[in-house]
mmCIF file of N, CA and C in Angstrom:
data_model
loop_
_atom_site.group_PDB
_atom_site.id
_atom_site.type_symbol
_atom_site.label_atom_id
_atom_site.label_comp_id
_atom_site.label_asym_id
_atom_site.label_seq_id
_atom_site.Cartn_x
_atom_site.Cartn_y
_atom_site.Cartn_z
ATOM 1 N N UNK A 1 0.820 -1.193 0.000
ATOM 2 C CA UNK A 1 0.000 0.000 0.000
ATOM 3 C C UNK A 1 0.865 1.258 0.000
ATOM 4 N N UNK A 2 2.053 1.157 0.600
ATOM 5 C CA UNK A 2 2.949 2.310 0.640
ATOM 6 C C UNK A 2 3.436 2.666 -0.773
ATOM 7 N N UNK A 3 3.723 1.655 -1.574
ATOM 8 C CA UNK A 3 4.179 1.906 -2.948
ATOM 9 C C UNK A 3 3.055 2.521 -3.769
ATOM 10 N N UNK A 4 1.826 2.036 -3.584
ATOM 11 C CA UNK A 4 0.677 2.610 -4.299
ATOM 12 C C UNK A 4 0.494 4.074 -3.915
ATOM 13 N N UNK A 5 0.688 4.386 -2.641
ATOM 14 C CA UNK A 5 0.565 5.768 -2.180
ATOM 15 C C UNK A 5 1.610 6.652 -2.834
ATOM 16 N N UNK A 6 2.829 6.186 -2.918
ATOM 17 C CA UNK A 6 3.900 6.968 -3.540
ATOM 18 C C UNK A 6 3.611 7.186 -5.023
ATOM 19 N N UNK A 7 3.139 6.141 -5.701
ATOM 20 C CA UNK A 7 2.844 6.259 -7.131
ATOM 21 C C UNK A 7 1.701 7.237 -7.359
ATOM 22 N N UNK A 8 0.610 7.088 -6.619
ATOM 23 C CA UNK A 8 -0.543 7.980 -6.796
ATOM 24 C C UNK A 8 -0.179 9.406 -6.422
ATOM 25 N N UNK A 9 0.552 9.577 -5.329
ATOM 26 C CA UNK A 9 0.976 10.914 -4.903
ATOM 27 C C UNK A 9 1.850 11.575 -5.960
ATOM 28 N N UNK A 10 2.763 10.828 -6.535
ATOM 29 C CA UNK A 10 3.666 11.375 -7.544
ATOM 30 C C UNK A 10 2.926 11.732 -8.825
ATOM 31 N N UNK A 11 2.037 10.858 -9.293
ATOM 32 C CA UNK A 11 1.262 11.148 -10.501
ATOM 33 C C UNK A 11 0.314 12.329 -10.286
ATOM 34 N N UNK A 12 -0.304 12.374 -9.120
ATOM 35 C CA UNK A 12 -1.205 13.465 -8.758
ATOM 36 C C UNK A 12 -0.440 14.791 -8.738
ATOM 37 N N UNK A 13 0.728 14.780 -8.118
ATOM 38 C CA UNK A 13 1.555 15.983 -8.073
ATOM 39 C C UNK A 13 2.035 16.400 -9.449
ATOM 40 N N UNK A 14 2.462 15.436 -10.259
ATOM 41 C CA UNK A 14 2.940 15.751 -11.610
ATOM 42 C C UNK A 14 1.828 16.328 -12.469
ATOM 43 N N UNK A 15 0.614 15.804 -12.320
ATOM 44 C CA UNK A 15 -0.525 16.318 -13.067
ATOM 45 C C UNK A 15 -0.777 17.788 -12.738
ATOM 46 N N UNK A 16 -0.774 18.125 -11.452
ATOM 47 C CA UNK A 16 -1.039 19.506 -11.055
ATOM 48 C C UNK A 16 0.113 20.436 -11.409
ATOM 49 N N UNK A 17 1.342 19.966 -11.294
ATOM 50 C CA UNK A 17 2.475 20.812 -11.682
ATOM 51 C C UNK A 17 2.428 21.081 -13.180
ATOM 52 N N UNK A 18 2.189 20.048 -13.967
ATOM 53 C CA UNK A 18 2.119 20.236 -15.413
ATOM 54 C C UNK A 18 0.987 21.183 -15.804
ATOM 55 N N UNK A 19 -0.198 20.998 -15.198
ATOM 56 C CA UNK A 19 -1.347 21.841 -15.537
ATOM 57 C C UNK A 19 -1.086 23.301 -15.178
ATOM 58 N N UNK A 20 -0.479 23.543 -14.033
ATOM 59 C CA UNK A 20 -0.254 24.930 -13.621
ATOM 60 C C UNK A 20 0.888 25.576 -14.395
ATOM 61 N N UNK A 21 1.964 24.852 -14.636
ATOM 62 C CA UNK A 21 3.088 25.417 -15.395
ATOM 63 C C UNK A 21 2.662 25.691 -16.832
ATOM 64 N N UNK A 22 1.907 24.773 -17.430
ATOM 65 C CA UNK A 22 1.459 25.005 -18.804
ATOM 66 C C UNK A 22 0.480 26.177 -18.872
ATOM 67 N N UNK A 23 -0.282 26.421 -17.819
ATOM 68 C CA UNK A 23 -1.176 27.573 -17.778
ATOM 69 C C UNK A 23 -0.383 28.879 -17.703
ATOM 70 N N UNK A 24 0.584 28.930 -16.786
ATOM 71 C CA UNK A 24 1.351 30.168 -16.595
ATOM 72 C C UNK A 24 2.264 30.478 -17.782
ATOM 73 N N UNK A 25 2.833 29.450 -18.399
ATOM 74 C CA UNK A 25 3.785 29.666 -19.496
ATOM 75 C C UNK A 25 3.167 29.481 -20.878
ATOM 76 N N UNK A 26 1.873 29.208 -20.936
ATOM 77 C CA UNK A 26 1.171 28.977 -22.205
ATOM 78 C C UNK A 26 1.890 27.943 -23.073
ATOM 79 N N UNK A 27 2.223 26.808 -22.487
ATOM 80 C CA UNK A 27 2.965 25.766 -23.193
ATOM 81 C C UNK A 27 2.114 25.030 -24.223
ATOM 82 N N UNK A 28 0.861 24.805 -23.889
ATOM 83 C CA UNK A 28 -0.025 24.115 -24.830
ATOM 84 C C UNK A 28 -1.254 24.994 -25.055
ATOM 85 N N UNK A 29 -1.790 24.988 -26.264
ATOM 86 C CA UNK A 29 -2.982 25.802 -26.513
ATOM 87 C C UNK A 29 -4.183 25.248 -25.746
ATOM 88 N N UNK A 30 -4.967 26.146 -25.207
ATOM 89 C CA UNK A 30 -6.168 25.738 -24.487
ATOM 90 C C UNK A 30 -7.230 25.297 -25.492
ATOM 91 N N UNK A 31 -7.911 24.186 -25.212
ATOM 92 C CA UNK A 31 -8.976 23.761 -26.125
ATOM 93 C C UNK A 31 -10.112 24.790 -26.133
ATOM 94 N N UNK A 32 -10.743 24.920 -27.270
ATOM 95 C CA UNK A 32 -11.836 25.877 -27.408
ATOM 96 C C UNK A 32 -13.076 25.316 -26.710
ATOM 97 N N UNK A 33 -13.586 26.065 -25.761
ATOM 98 C CA UNK A 33 -14.782 25.654 -25.033
ATOM 99 C C UNK A 33 -16.022 26.203 -25.733
ATOM 100 N N UNK A 34 -17.102 25.474 -25.597
ATOM 101 C CA UNK A 34 -18.371 25.916 -26.172
ATOM 102 C C UNK A 34 -19.477 25.746 -25.136
ATOM 103 N N UNK A 35 -20.577 26.389 -25.364
ATOM 104 C CA UNK A 35 -21.763 26.224 -24.527
ATOM 105 C C UNK A 35 -21.567 26.684 -23.102
ATOM 106 N N UNK A 36 -22.107 25.881 -22.191
ATOM 107 C CA UNK A 36 -22.065 26.237 -20.775
ATOM 108 C C UNK A 36 -20.645 26.256 -20.219
ATOM 109 N N UNK A 37 -19.767 25.403 -20.741
ATOM 110 C CA UNK A 37 -18.386 25.401 -20.277
ATOM 111 C C UNK A 37 -17.711 26.729 -20.617
ATOM 112 N N UNK A 38 -17.981 27.280 -21.766
ATOM 113 C CA UNK A 38 -17.418 28.574 -22.151
ATOM 114 C C UNK A 38 -17.921 29.672 -21.220
ATOM 115 N N UNK A 39 -19.206 29.650 -20.904
ATOM 116 C CA UNK A 39 -19.773 30.629 -19.980
ATOM 117 C C UNK A 39 -19.106 30.518 -18.614
ATOM 118 N N UNK A 40 -18.917 29.286 -18.144
ATOM 119 C CA UNK A 40 -18.275 29.057 -16.847
ATOM 120 C C UNK A 40 -16.833 29.560 -16.859
ATOM 121 N N UNK A 41 -16.077 29.212 -17.895
ATOM 122 C CA UNK A 41 -14.682 29.653 -17.982
ATOM 123 C C UNK A 41 -14.574 31.165 -18.122
ATOM 124 N N UNK A 42 -15.465 31.767 -18.890
ATOM 125 C CA UNK A 42 -15.446 33.221 -19.032
ATOM 126 C C UNK A 42 -15.742 33.904 -17.700
ATOM 127 N N UNK A 43 -16.634 33.326 -16.921
ATOM 128 C CA UNK A 43 -16.933 33.877 -15.601
ATOM 129 C C UNK A 43 -15.742 33.803 -14.663
ATOM 130 N N UNK A 44 -15.034 32.689 -14.698
ATOM 131 C CA UNK A 44 -13.846 32.561 -13.854
ATOM 132 C C UNK A 44 -12.760 33.530 -14.304
ATOM 133 N N UNK A 45 -12.589 33.679 -15.611
ATOM 134 C CA UNK A 45 -11.582 34.597 -16.135
ATOM 135 C C UNK A 45 -11.957 36.045 -15.838
ATOM 136 N N UNK A 46 -13.255 36.352 -15.839
ATOM 137 C CA UNK A 46 -13.705 37.723 -15.601
ATOM 138 C C UNK A 46 -13.402 38.189 -14.179
ATOM 139 N N UNK A 47 -13.283 37.252 -13.239
ATOM 140 C CA UNK A 47 -12.972 37.654 -11.868
ATOM 141 C C UNK A 47 -11.592 38.297 -11.784
ATOM 142 N N UNK A 48 -10.705 37.933 -12.688
ATOM 143 C CA UNK A 48 -9.381 38.538 -12.736
ATOM 144 C C UNK A 48 -8.342 37.876 -11.847
ATOM 145 N N UNK A 49 -8.755 37.168 -10.831
ATOM 146 C CA UNK A 49 -7.796 36.568 -9.909
ATOM 147 C C UNK A 49 -8.011 35.075 -9.697
ATOM 148 N N UNK A 50 -9.197 34.575 -9.979
ATOM 149 C CA UNK A 50 -9.553 33.217 -9.576
ATOM 150 C C UNK A 50 -8.687 32.152 -10.231
ATOM 151 N N UNK A 51 -8.485 32.227 -11.534
ATOM 152 C CA UNK A 51 -7.667 31.206 -12.208
ATOM 153 C C UNK A 51 -6.215 31.275 -11.746
ATOM 154 N N UNK A 52 -5.710 32.471 -11.501
ATOM 155 C CA UNK A 52 -4.341 32.603 -11.000
ATOM 156 C C UNK A 52 -4.224 31.973 -9.620
ATOM 157 N N UNK A 53 -5.212 32.192 -8.774
ATOM 158 C CA UNK A 53 -5.213 31.595 -7.437
ATOM 159 C C UNK A 53 -5.278 30.073 -7.517
ATOM 160 N N UNK A 54 -6.177 29.557 -8.327
ATOM 161 C CA UNK A 54 -6.344 28.106 -8.456
ATOM 162 C C UNK A 54 -5.062 27.468 -8.991
ATOM 163 N N UNK A 55 -4.505 28.042 -10.039
ATOM 164 C CA UNK A 55 -3.296 27.467 -10.630
ATOM 165 C C UNK A 55 -2.096 27.607 -9.698
ATOM 166 N N UNK A 56 -2.045 28.660 -8.904
ATOM 167 C CA UNK A 56 -0.968 28.805 -7.922
ATOM 168 C C UNK A 56 -1.070 27.724 -6.850
ATOM 169 N N UNK A 57 -2.288 27.467 -6.379
ATOM 170 C CA UNK A 57 -2.488 26.417 -5.380
ATOM 171 C C UNK A 57 -2.173 25.041 -5.967
ATOM 172 N N UNK A 58 -2.534 24.838 -7.235
ATOM 173 C CA UNK A 58 -2.195 23.578 -7.888
ATOM 174 C C UNK A 58 -0.682 23.398 -7.967
ATOM 175 N N UNK A 59 0.036 24.462 -8.282
ATOM 176 C CA UNK A 59 1.497 24.379 -8.375
ATOM 177 C C UNK A 59 2.121 24.086 -7.015
ATOM 178 N N UNK A 60 1.700 24.806 -5.987
ATOM 179 C CA UNK A 60 2.259 24.608 -4.648
ATOM 180 C C UNK A 60 1.960 23.202 -4.140
ATOM 181 N N UNK A 61 0.712 22.766 -4.284
ATOM 182 C CA UNK A 61 0.343 21.425 -3.809
ATOM 183 C C UNK A 61 0.997 20.339 -4.653
ATOM 184 N N UNK A 62 1.091 20.552 -5.955
ATOM 185 C CA UNK A 62 1.763 19.583 -6.810
ATOM 186 C C UNK A 62 3.227 19.406 -6.421
ATOM 187 N N UNK A 63 3.904 20.510 -6.140
ATOM 188 C CA UNK A 63 5.300 20.424 -5.692
ATOM 189 C C UNK A 63 5.402 19.736 -4.336
ATOM 190 N N UNK A 64 4.431 19.981 -3.468
ATOM 191 C CA UNK A 64 4.427 19.306 -2.163
ATOM 192 C C UNK A 64 4.249 17.801 -2.342
ATOM 193 N N UNK A 65 3.352 17.395 -3.237
ATOM 194 C CA UNK A 65 3.159 15.963 -3.480
ATOM 195 C C UNK A 65 4.402 15.332 -4.094
ATOM 196 N N UNK A 66 5.036 16.024 -5.018
ATOM 197 C CA UNK A 66 6.237 15.476 -5.649
ATOM 198 C C UNK A 66 7.398 15.368 -4.668
ATOM 199 N N UNK A 67 7.504 16.323 -3.760
ATOM 200 C CA UNK A 67 8.602 16.299 -2.795
ATOM 201 C C UNK A 67 8.323 15.356 -1.626
ATOM 202 N N UNK A 68 7.064 15.037 -1.401
ATOM 203 C CA UNK A 68 6.720 14.169 -0.277
ATOM 204 C C UNK A 68 6.602 14.918 1.035
ATOM 205 N N UNK A 69 6.660 16.238 1.000
ATOM 206 C CA UNK A 69 6.563 17.067 2.204
ATOM 207 C C UNK A 69 5.187 17.716 2.263
ATOM 208 N N UNK A 70 4.657 17.869 3.453
ATOM 209 C CA UNK A 70 3.383 18.546 3.689
ATOM 210 C C UNK A 70 2.220 17.907 2.923
ATOM 211 N N UNK A 71 2.243 16.588 2.780
ATOM 212 C CA UNK A 71 1.179 15.903 2.042
ATOM 213 C C UNK A 71 -0.186 16.071 2.694
ATOM 214 N N UNK A 72 -0.222 16.061 4.016
ATOM 215 C CA UNK A 72 -1.489 16.204 4.723
ATOM 216 C C UNK A 72 -2.113 17.562 4.431
ATOM 217 N N UNK A 73 -1.325 18.606 4.519
ATOM 218 C CA UNK A 73 -1.813 19.952 4.234
ATOM 219 C C UNK A 73 -2.173 20.113 2.762
ATOM 220 N N UNK A 74 -1.326 19.617 1.880
ATOM 221 C CA UNK A 74 -1.575 19.738 0.440
ATOM 222 C C UNK A 74 -2.858 19.015 0.040
ATOM 223 N N UNK A 75 -3.133 17.869 0.646
ATOM 224 C CA UNK A 75 -4.364 17.139 0.327
ATOM 225 C C UNK A 75 -5.604 17.942 0.710
ATOM 226 N N UNK A 76 -5.538 18.655 1.827
ATOM 227 C CA UNK A 76 -6.678 19.479 2.232
ATOM 228 C C UNK A 76 -6.821 20.731 1.377
ATOM 229 N N UNK A 77 -5.706 21.348 1.027
ATOM 230 C CA UNK A 77 -5.757 22.573 0.229
ATOM 231 C C UNK A 77 -6.287 22.279 -1.173
ATOM 232 N N UNK A 78 -5.895 21.158 -1.731
ATOM 233 C CA UNK A 78 -6.288 20.835 -3.108
ATOM 234 C C UNK A 78 -7.687 20.198 -3.160
ATOM 235 N N UNK A 79 -8.254 19.785 -2.028
ATOM 236 C CA UNK A 79 -9.564 19.135 -2.017
ATOM 237 C C UNK A 79 -10.675 19.986 -2.642
ATOM 238 N N UNK A 80 -10.840 21.258 -2.296
ATOM 239 C CA UNK A 80 -11.914 22.028 -2.952
ATOM 240 C C UNK A 80 -11.704 22.166 -4.462
ATOM 241 N N UNK A 81 -10.461 22.207 -4.892
ATOM 242 C CA UNK A 81 -10.181 22.303 -6.323
ATOM 243 C C UNK A 81 -10.551 20.996 -7.016
ATOM 244 N N UNK A 82 -10.209 19.865 -6.414
ATOM 245 C CA UNK A 82 -10.538 18.586 -7.037
ATOM 246 C C UNK A 82 -12.051 18.335 -7.020
ATOM 247 N N UNK A 83 -12.747 18.779 -5.972
ATOM 248 C CA UNK A 83 -14.203 18.656 -5.947
ATOM 249 C C UNK A 83 -14.807 19.515 -7.060
ATOM 250 N N UNK A 84 -14.284 20.724 -7.240
ATOM 251 C CA UNK A 84 -14.785 21.601 -8.299
ATOM 252 C C UNK A 84 -14.521 21.005 -9.681
ATOM 253 N N UNK A 85 -13.348 20.417 -9.882
ATOM 254 C CA UNK A 85 -13.050 19.765 -11.164
ATOM 255 C C UNK A 85 -14.068 18.667 -11.436
ATOM 256 N N UNK A 86 -14.344 17.855 -10.424
ATOM 257 C CA UNK A 86 -15.326 16.777 -10.581
ATOM 258 C C UNK A 86 -16.713 17.328 -10.895
ATOM 259 N N UNK A 87 -17.153 18.320 -10.137
ATOM 260 C CA UNK A 87 -18.507 18.842 -10.318
ATOM 261 C C UNK A 87 -18.675 19.574 -11.640
ATOM 262 N N UNK A 88 -17.651 20.246 -12.113
ATOM 263 C CA UNK A 88 -17.723 20.884 -13.430
ATOM 264 C C UNK A 88 -17.940 19.818 -14.493
ATOM 265 N N UNK A 89 -17.242 18.698 -14.361
ATOM 266 C CA UNK A 89 -17.389 17.642 -15.358
ATOM 267 C C UNK A 89 -18.687 16.860 -15.192
ATOM 268 N N UNK A 90 -19.254 16.854 -14.014
ATOM 269 C CA UNK A 90 -20.554 16.201 -13.832
ATOM 270 C C UNK A 90 -21.666 17.058 -14.416
ATOM 271 N N UNK A 91 -21.645 18.367 -14.141
ATOM 272 C CA UNK A 91 -22.781 19.214 -14.497
ATOM 273 C C UNK A 91 -22.600 20.032 -15.768
ATOM 274 N N UNK A 92 -21.376 20.363 -16.145
ATOM 275 C CA UNK A 92 -21.164 21.287 -17.264
ATOM 276 C C UNK A 92 -20.549 20.603 -18.476
ATOM 277 N N UNK A 93 -19.510 19.804 -18.253
ATOM 278 C CA UNK A 93 -18.789 19.192 -19.375
ATOM 279 C C UNK A 93 -18.592 17.702 -19.117
ATOM 280 N N UNK A 94 -19.622 16.891 -19.317
ATOM 281 C CA UNK A 94 -19.525 15.468 -18.985
ATOM 282 C C UNK A 94 -18.498 14.684 -19.789
ATOM 283 N N UNK A 95 -18.008 15.229 -20.890
ATOM 284 C CA UNK A 95 -17.024 14.480 -21.681
ATOM 285 C C UNK A 95 -15.697 14.302 -20.937
ATOM 286 N N UNK A 96 -15.418 15.105 -19.938
ATOM 287 C CA UNK A 96 -14.183 14.968 -19.163
ATOM 288 C C UNK A 96 -14.395 14.331 -17.809
ATOM 289 N N UNK A 97 -15.504 13.634 -17.641
ATOM 290 C CA UNK A 97 -15.853 13.069 -16.344
ATOM 291 C C UNK A 97 -14.819 12.075 -15.827
ATOM 292 N N UNK A 98 -14.229 11.298 -16.705
ATOM 293 C CA UNK A 98 -13.247 10.298 -16.271
ATOM 294 C C UNK A 98 -12.050 10.970 -15.593
ATOM 295 N N UNK A 99 -11.554 12.051 -16.174
ATOM 296 C CA UNK A 99 -10.415 12.747 -15.579
ATOM 297 C C UNK A 99 -10.811 13.417 -14.261
ATOM 298 N N UNK A 100 -11.991 14.016 -14.220
ATOM 299 C CA UNK A 100 -12.456 14.632 -12.983
ATOM 300 C C UNK A 100 -12.606 13.616 -11.869
ATOM 301 N N UNK A 101 -13.139 12.463 -12.199
ATOM 302 C CA UNK A 101 -13.307 11.398 -11.213
ATOM 303 C C UNK A 101 -11.958 10.868 -10.752
ATOM 304 N N UNK A 102 -11.032 10.733 -11.673
ATOM 305 C CA UNK A 102 -9.687 10.264 -11.337
ATOM 306 C C UNK A 102 -8.988 11.224 -10.371
ATOM 307 N N UNK A 103 -9.079 12.510 -10.630
ATOM 308 C CA UNK A 103 -8.456 13.512 -9.759
ATOM 309 C C UNK A 103 -9.086 13.466 -8.367
ATOM 310 N N UNK A 104 -10.410 13.414 -8.322
ATOM 311 C CA UNK A 104 -11.111 13.380 -7.037
ATOM 312 C C UNK A 104 -10.772 12.121 -6.243
ATOM 313 N N UNK A 105 -10.789 10.968 -6.897
ATOM 314 C CA UNK A 105 -10.501 9.713 -6.196
ATOM 315 C C UNK A 105 -9.057 9.643 -5.716
ATOM 316 N N UNK A 106 -8.124 10.197 -6.487
ATOM 317 C CA UNK A 106 -6.731 10.235 -6.038
ATOM 318 C C UNK A 106 -6.605 11.089 -4.781
ATOM 319 N N UNK A 107 -7.314 12.206 -4.746
ATOM 320 C CA UNK A 107 -7.270 13.067 -3.572
ATOM 321 C C UNK A 107 -7.885 12.377 -2.358
ATOM 322 N N UNK A 108 -9.021 11.719 -2.549
ATOM 323 C CA UNK A 108 -9.662 10.994 -1.453
ATOM 324 C C UNK A 108 -8.750 9.873 -0.960
ATOM 325 N N UNK A 109 -8.099 9.180 -1.867
ATOM 326 C CA UNK A 109 -7.174 8.115 -1.479
ATOM 327 C C UNK A 109 -6.036 8.666 -0.624
ATOM 328 N N UNK A 110 -5.462 9.789 -1.026
ATOM 329 C CA UNK A 110 -4.361 10.367 -0.250
ATOM 330 C C UNK A 110 -4.830 10.848 1.120
ATOM 331 N N UNK A 111 -6.033 11.381 1.197
ATOM 332 C CA UNK A 111 -6.578 11.765 2.503
ATOM 333 C C UNK A 111 -6.785 10.527 3.366
ATOM 334 N N UNK A 112 -7.317 9.466 2.788
ATOM 335 C CA UNK A 112 -7.519 8.214 3.515
ATOM 336 C C UNK A 112 -6.198 7.657 4.049
ATOM 337 N N UNK A 113 -5.160 7.711 3.220
ATOM 338 C CA UNK A 113 -3.858 7.159 3.630
ATOM 339 C C UNK A 113 -3.235 7.940 4.786
ATOM 340 N N UNK A 114 -3.574 9.219 4.920
ATOM 341 C CA UNK A 114 -3.026 10.041 5.999
ATOM 342 C C UNK A 114 -4.098 10.402 7.025
ATOM 343 N N UNK A 115 -5.132 9.558 7.128
ATOM 344 C CA UNK A 115 -6.268 9.875 7.977
ATOM 345 C C UNK A 115 -5.872 10.087 9.434
ATOM 346 N N UNK A 116 -4.876 9.395 9.902
ATOM 347 C CA UNK A 116 -4.426 9.561 11.280
ATOM 348 C C UNK A 116 -3.980 10.988 11.578
ATOM 349 N N UNK A 117 -3.474 11.681 10.584
ATOM 350 C CA UNK A 117 -3.043 13.064 10.776
ATOM 351 C C UNK A 117 -4.205 14.038 10.892
ATOM 352 N N UNK A 118 -5.387 13.638 10.437
ATOM 353 C CA UNK A 118 -6.556 14.524 10.474
ATOM 354 C C UNK A 118 -7.424 14.330 11.700
ATOM 355 N N UNK A 119 -7.175 13.303 12.490
ATOM 356 C CA UNK A 119 -8.056 12.982 13.618
ATOM 357 C C UNK A 119 -8.177 14.126 14.602
ATOM 358 N N UNK A 120 -7.124 14.866 14.842
ATOM 359 C CA UNK A 120 -7.190 15.959 15.808
ATOM 360 C C UNK A 120 -8.056 17.115 15.294
ATOM 361 N N UNK A 121 -8.245 17.219 14.003
ATOM 362 C CA UNK A 121 -9.095 18.268 13.437
ATOM 363 C C UNK A 121 -10.554 18.015 13.808
ATOM 364 N N UNK A 122 -10.946 16.749 13.927
ATOM 365 C CA UNK A 122 -12.333 16.395 14.150
ATOM 366 C C UNK A 122 -12.657 16.075 15.610
ATOM 367 N N UNK A 123 -11.764 16.374 16.527
ATOM 368 C CA UNK A 123 -12.053 16.165 17.953
ATOM 369 C C UNK A 123 -12.579 17.457 18.563
ATOM 370 N N UNK A 124 -13.371 17.287 19.590
ATOM 371 C CA UNK A 124 -13.982 18.461 20.249
ATOM 372 C C UNK A 124 -13.137 18.917 21.398
#
């Protein structure tokens, strides 16, 4: 199980580092969105800060996963982003549902593997 955790953590981190670096450096062209997905993306871009914040958090958490440091914190910080990725693909763009589900399940798996570190958060 430890090897599976390292593999999933590394792939999860590499995915977020690649996505954020390619966003900031415009390494790959963004696919053209249509319909409701375009409206959603335009709304996020119109805020002026939201995509920069999301991609910055993806980069920081991705580097944390790749380095193996602060995994507990990185899993919590990236959780709202992975939930949003999943929900966007469930309700707005179902063609990417497999990737959204994969990202969400990897995050849940990493939280499960470090569950002992979260127990003090849920005590009264």
